[in-house]
PDB file of C-alpha atoms in Angstrom:
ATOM      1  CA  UNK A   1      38.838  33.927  12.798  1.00 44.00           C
ATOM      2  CA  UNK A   2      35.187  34.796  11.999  1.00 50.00           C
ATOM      3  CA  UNK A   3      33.842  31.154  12.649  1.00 47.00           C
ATOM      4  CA  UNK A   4      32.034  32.127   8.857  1.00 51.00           C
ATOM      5  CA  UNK A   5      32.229  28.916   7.426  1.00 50.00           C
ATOM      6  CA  UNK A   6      30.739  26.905  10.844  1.00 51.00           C
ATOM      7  CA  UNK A   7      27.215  25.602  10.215  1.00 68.00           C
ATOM      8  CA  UNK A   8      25.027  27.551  12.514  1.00 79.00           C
ATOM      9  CA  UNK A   9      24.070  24.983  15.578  1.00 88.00           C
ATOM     10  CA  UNK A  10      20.902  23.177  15.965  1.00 93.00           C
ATOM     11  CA  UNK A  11      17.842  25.836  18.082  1.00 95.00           C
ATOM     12  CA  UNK A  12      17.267  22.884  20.165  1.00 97.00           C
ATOM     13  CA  UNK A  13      20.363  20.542  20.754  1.00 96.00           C
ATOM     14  CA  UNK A  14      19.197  18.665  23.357  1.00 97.00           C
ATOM     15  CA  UNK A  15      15.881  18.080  21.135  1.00 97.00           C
ATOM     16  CA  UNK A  16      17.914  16.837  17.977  1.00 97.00           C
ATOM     17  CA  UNK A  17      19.748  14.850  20.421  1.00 96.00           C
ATOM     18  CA  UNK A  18      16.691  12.784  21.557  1.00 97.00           C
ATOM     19  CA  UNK A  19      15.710  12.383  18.088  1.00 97.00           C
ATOM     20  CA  UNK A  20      18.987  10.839  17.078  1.00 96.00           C
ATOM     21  CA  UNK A  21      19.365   8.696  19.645  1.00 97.00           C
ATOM     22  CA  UNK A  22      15.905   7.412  19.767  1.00 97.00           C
ATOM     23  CA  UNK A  23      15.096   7.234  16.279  1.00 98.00           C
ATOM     24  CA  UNK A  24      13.186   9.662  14.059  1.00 98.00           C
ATOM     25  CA  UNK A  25       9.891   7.338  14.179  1.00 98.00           C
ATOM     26  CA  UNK A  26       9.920   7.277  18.146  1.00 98.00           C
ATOM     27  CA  UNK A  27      10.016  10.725  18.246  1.00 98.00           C
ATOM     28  CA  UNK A  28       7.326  11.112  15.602  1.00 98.00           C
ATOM     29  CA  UNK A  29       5.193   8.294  17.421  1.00 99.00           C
ATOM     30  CA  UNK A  30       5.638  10.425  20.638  1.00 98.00           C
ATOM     31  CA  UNK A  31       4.698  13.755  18.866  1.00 98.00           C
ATOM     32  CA  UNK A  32       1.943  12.460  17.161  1.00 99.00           C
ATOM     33  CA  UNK A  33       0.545  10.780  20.697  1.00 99.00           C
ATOM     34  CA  UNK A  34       0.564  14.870  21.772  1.00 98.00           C
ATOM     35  CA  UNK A  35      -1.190  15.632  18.558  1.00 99.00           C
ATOM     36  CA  UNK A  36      -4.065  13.310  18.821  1.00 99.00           C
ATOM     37  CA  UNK A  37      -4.099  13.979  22.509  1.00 98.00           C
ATOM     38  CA  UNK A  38      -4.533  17.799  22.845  1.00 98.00           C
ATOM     39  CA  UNK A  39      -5.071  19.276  19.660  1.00 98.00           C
ATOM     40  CA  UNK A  40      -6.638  17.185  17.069  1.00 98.00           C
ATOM     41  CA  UNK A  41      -8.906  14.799  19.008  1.00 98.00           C
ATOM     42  CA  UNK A  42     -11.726  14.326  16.604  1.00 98.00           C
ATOM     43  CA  UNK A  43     -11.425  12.575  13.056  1.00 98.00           C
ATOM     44  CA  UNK A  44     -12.696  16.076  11.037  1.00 98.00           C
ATOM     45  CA  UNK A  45      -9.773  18.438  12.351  1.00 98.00           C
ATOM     46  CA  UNK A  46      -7.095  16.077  12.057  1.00 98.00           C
ATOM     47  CA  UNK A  47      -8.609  15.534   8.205  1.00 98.00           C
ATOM     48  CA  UNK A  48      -8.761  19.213   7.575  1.00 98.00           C
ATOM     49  CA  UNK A  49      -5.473  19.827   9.661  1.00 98.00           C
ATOM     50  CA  UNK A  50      -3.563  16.776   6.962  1.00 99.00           C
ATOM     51  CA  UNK A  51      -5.450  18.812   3.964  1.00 99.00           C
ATOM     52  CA  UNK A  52      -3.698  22.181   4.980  1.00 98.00           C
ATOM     53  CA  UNK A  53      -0.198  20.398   5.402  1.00 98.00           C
ATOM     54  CA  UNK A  54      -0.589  18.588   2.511  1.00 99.00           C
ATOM     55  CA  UNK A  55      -1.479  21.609   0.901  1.00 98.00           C
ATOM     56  CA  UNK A  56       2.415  22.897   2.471  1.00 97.00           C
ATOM     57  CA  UNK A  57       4.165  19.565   1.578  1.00 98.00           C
ATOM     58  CA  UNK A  58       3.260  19.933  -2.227  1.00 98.00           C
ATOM     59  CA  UNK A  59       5.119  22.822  -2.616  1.00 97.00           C
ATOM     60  CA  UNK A  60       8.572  21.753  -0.364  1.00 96.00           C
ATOM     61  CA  UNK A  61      11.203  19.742  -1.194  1.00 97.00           C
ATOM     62  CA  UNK A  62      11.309  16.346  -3.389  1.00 98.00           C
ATOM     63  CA  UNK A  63      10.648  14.805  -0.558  1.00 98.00           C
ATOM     64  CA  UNK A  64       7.690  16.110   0.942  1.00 98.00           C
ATOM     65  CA  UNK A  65       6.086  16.487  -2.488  1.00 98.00           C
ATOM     66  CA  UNK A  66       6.504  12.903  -3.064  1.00 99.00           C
ATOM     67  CA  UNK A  67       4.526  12.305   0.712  1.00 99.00           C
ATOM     68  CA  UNK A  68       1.588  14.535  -0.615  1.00 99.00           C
ATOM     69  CA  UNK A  69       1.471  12.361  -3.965  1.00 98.00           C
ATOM     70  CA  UNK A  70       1.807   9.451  -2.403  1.00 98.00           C
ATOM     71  CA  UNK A  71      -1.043  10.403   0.548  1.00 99.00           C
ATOM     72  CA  UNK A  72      -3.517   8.716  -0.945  1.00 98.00           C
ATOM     73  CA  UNK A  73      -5.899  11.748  -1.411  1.00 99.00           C
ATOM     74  CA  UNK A  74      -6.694  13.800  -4.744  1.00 98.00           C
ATOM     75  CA  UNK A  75      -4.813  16.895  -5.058  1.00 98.00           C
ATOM     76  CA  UNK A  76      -8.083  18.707  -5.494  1.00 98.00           C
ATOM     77  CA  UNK A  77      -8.954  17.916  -1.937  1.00 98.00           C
ATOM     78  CA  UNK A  78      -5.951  19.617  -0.181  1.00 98.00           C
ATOM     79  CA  UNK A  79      -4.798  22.188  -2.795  1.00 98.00           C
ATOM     80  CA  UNK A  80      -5.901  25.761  -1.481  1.00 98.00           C
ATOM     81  CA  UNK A  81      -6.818  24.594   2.158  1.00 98.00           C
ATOM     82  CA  UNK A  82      -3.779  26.845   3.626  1.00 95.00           C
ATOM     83  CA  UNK A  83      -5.351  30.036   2.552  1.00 95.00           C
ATOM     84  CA  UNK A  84      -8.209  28.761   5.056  1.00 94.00           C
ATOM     85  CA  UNK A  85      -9.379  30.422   8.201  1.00 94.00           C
ATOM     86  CA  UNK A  86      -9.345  27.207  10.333  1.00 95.00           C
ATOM     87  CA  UNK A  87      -8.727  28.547  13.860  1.00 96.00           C
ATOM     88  CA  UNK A  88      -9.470  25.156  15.656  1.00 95.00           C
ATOM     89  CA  UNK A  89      -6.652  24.231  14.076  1.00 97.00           C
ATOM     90  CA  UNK A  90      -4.520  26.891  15.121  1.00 96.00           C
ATOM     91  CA  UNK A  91      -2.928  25.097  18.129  1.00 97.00           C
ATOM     92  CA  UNK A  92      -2.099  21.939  16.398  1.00 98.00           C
ATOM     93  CA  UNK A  93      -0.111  24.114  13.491  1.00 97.00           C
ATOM     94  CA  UNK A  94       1.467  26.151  16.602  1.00 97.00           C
ATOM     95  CA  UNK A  95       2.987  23.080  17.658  1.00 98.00           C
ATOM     96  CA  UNK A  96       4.204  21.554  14.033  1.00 97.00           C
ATOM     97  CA  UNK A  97       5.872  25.049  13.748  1.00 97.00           C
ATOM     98  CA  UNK A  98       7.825  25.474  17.013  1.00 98.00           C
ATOM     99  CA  UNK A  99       8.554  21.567  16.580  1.00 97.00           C
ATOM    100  CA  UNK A 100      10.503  22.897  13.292  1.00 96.00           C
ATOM    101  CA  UNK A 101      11.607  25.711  14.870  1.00 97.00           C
ATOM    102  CA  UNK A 102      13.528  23.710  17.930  1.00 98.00           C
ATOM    103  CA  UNK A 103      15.391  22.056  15.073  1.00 97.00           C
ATOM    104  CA  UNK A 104      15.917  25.030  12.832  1.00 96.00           C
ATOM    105  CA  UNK A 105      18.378  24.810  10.733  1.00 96.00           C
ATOM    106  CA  UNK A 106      17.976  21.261  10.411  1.00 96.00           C
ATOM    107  CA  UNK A 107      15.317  20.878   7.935  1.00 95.00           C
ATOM    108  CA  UNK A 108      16.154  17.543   6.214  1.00 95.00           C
ATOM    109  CA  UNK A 109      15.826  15.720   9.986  1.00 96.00           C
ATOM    110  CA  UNK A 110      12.767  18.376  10.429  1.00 97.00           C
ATOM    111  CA  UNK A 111      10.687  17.994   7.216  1.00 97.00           C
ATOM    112  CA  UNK A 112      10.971  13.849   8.244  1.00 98.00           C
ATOM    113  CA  UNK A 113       9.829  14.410  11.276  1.00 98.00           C
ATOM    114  CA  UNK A 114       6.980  16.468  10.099  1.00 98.00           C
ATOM    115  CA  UNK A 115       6.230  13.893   7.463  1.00 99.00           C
ATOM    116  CA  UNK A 116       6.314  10.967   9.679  1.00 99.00           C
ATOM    117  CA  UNK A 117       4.205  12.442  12.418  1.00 99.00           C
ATOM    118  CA  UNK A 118       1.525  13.516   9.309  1.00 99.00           C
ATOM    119  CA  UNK A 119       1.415   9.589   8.473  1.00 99.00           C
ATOM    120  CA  UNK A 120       0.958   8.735  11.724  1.00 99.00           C
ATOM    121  CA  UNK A 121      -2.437  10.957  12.155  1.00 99.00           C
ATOM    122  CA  UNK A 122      -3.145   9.270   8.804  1.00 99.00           C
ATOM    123  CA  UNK A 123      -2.719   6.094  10.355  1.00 99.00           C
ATOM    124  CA  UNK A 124      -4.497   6.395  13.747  1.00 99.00           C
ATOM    125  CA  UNK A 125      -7.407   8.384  11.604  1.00 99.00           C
ATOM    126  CA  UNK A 126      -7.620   6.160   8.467  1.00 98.00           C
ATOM    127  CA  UNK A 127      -6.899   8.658   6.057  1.00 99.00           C
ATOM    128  CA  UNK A 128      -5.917   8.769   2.808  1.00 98.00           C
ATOM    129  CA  UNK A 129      -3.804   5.396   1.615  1.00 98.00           C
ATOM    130  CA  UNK A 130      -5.010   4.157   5.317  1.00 98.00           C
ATOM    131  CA  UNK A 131      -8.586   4.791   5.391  1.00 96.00           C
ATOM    132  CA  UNK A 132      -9.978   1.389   5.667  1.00 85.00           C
TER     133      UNK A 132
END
């Protein structure tokens, strides 16, 4: 009658869409691409920009306090950096946040995401468990 017990649909269906079909690490590969590209295009913002989400991941879900953990940089490092004024950085957490919002409520498929496309700056960077 009410529809109360429906799960609310997905902000972005055609968005969650893509990401099913192509895979979770296509789309993060793709998103990070934009990152790197636009926003984050030296090594010292996309180091400060992992800090601040790192400092955010610690205190999520199982999950993304495991990824912070297992980042391969001392807690001491990141904890505190989201009470920063970093407004370089700005952009780059602009786009994490509509990227989350698209797939609001989704959050398990959106906190992966998130987490995959944070590896993959760690990655192209060398950060943490991948600085070389």
């Amino acid at each position: 009658m009410f529809n109360i017990f429906n799960k609310k649909p997905c902000n972005d269906p055609e968005l969650l869409k893509r990401i099913q079909e192509d895979g979770i690490d296509y789309a993060a590969l793709r998103f990070s691409q934009i990152l790197i590209r636009d926003y984050l295009t030296r090594r010292i913002d996309a180091y400060n920009f992992i800090l601040q989400e790192l400092d955010g991941a610690r205190q999520g879900n199982e999950q993304a306090k495991n990824f912070a953990l297992e980042s391969g940089i001392d807690s001491k490092e990141y904890i505190g950096t989201l009470k920063l004024d970093t407004p370089h950085l700005d952009s780059a957490q602009d786009f994490l946040i509509a990227l989350s919002a698209k797939l609001h409520p989704k959050m398990d498929i959106s906190i992966s995401l998130k987490l995959k496309i944070l590896e993959n700056l760690m990655k192209y960077y060398g950060i943490g468990k991948y600085e070389l």
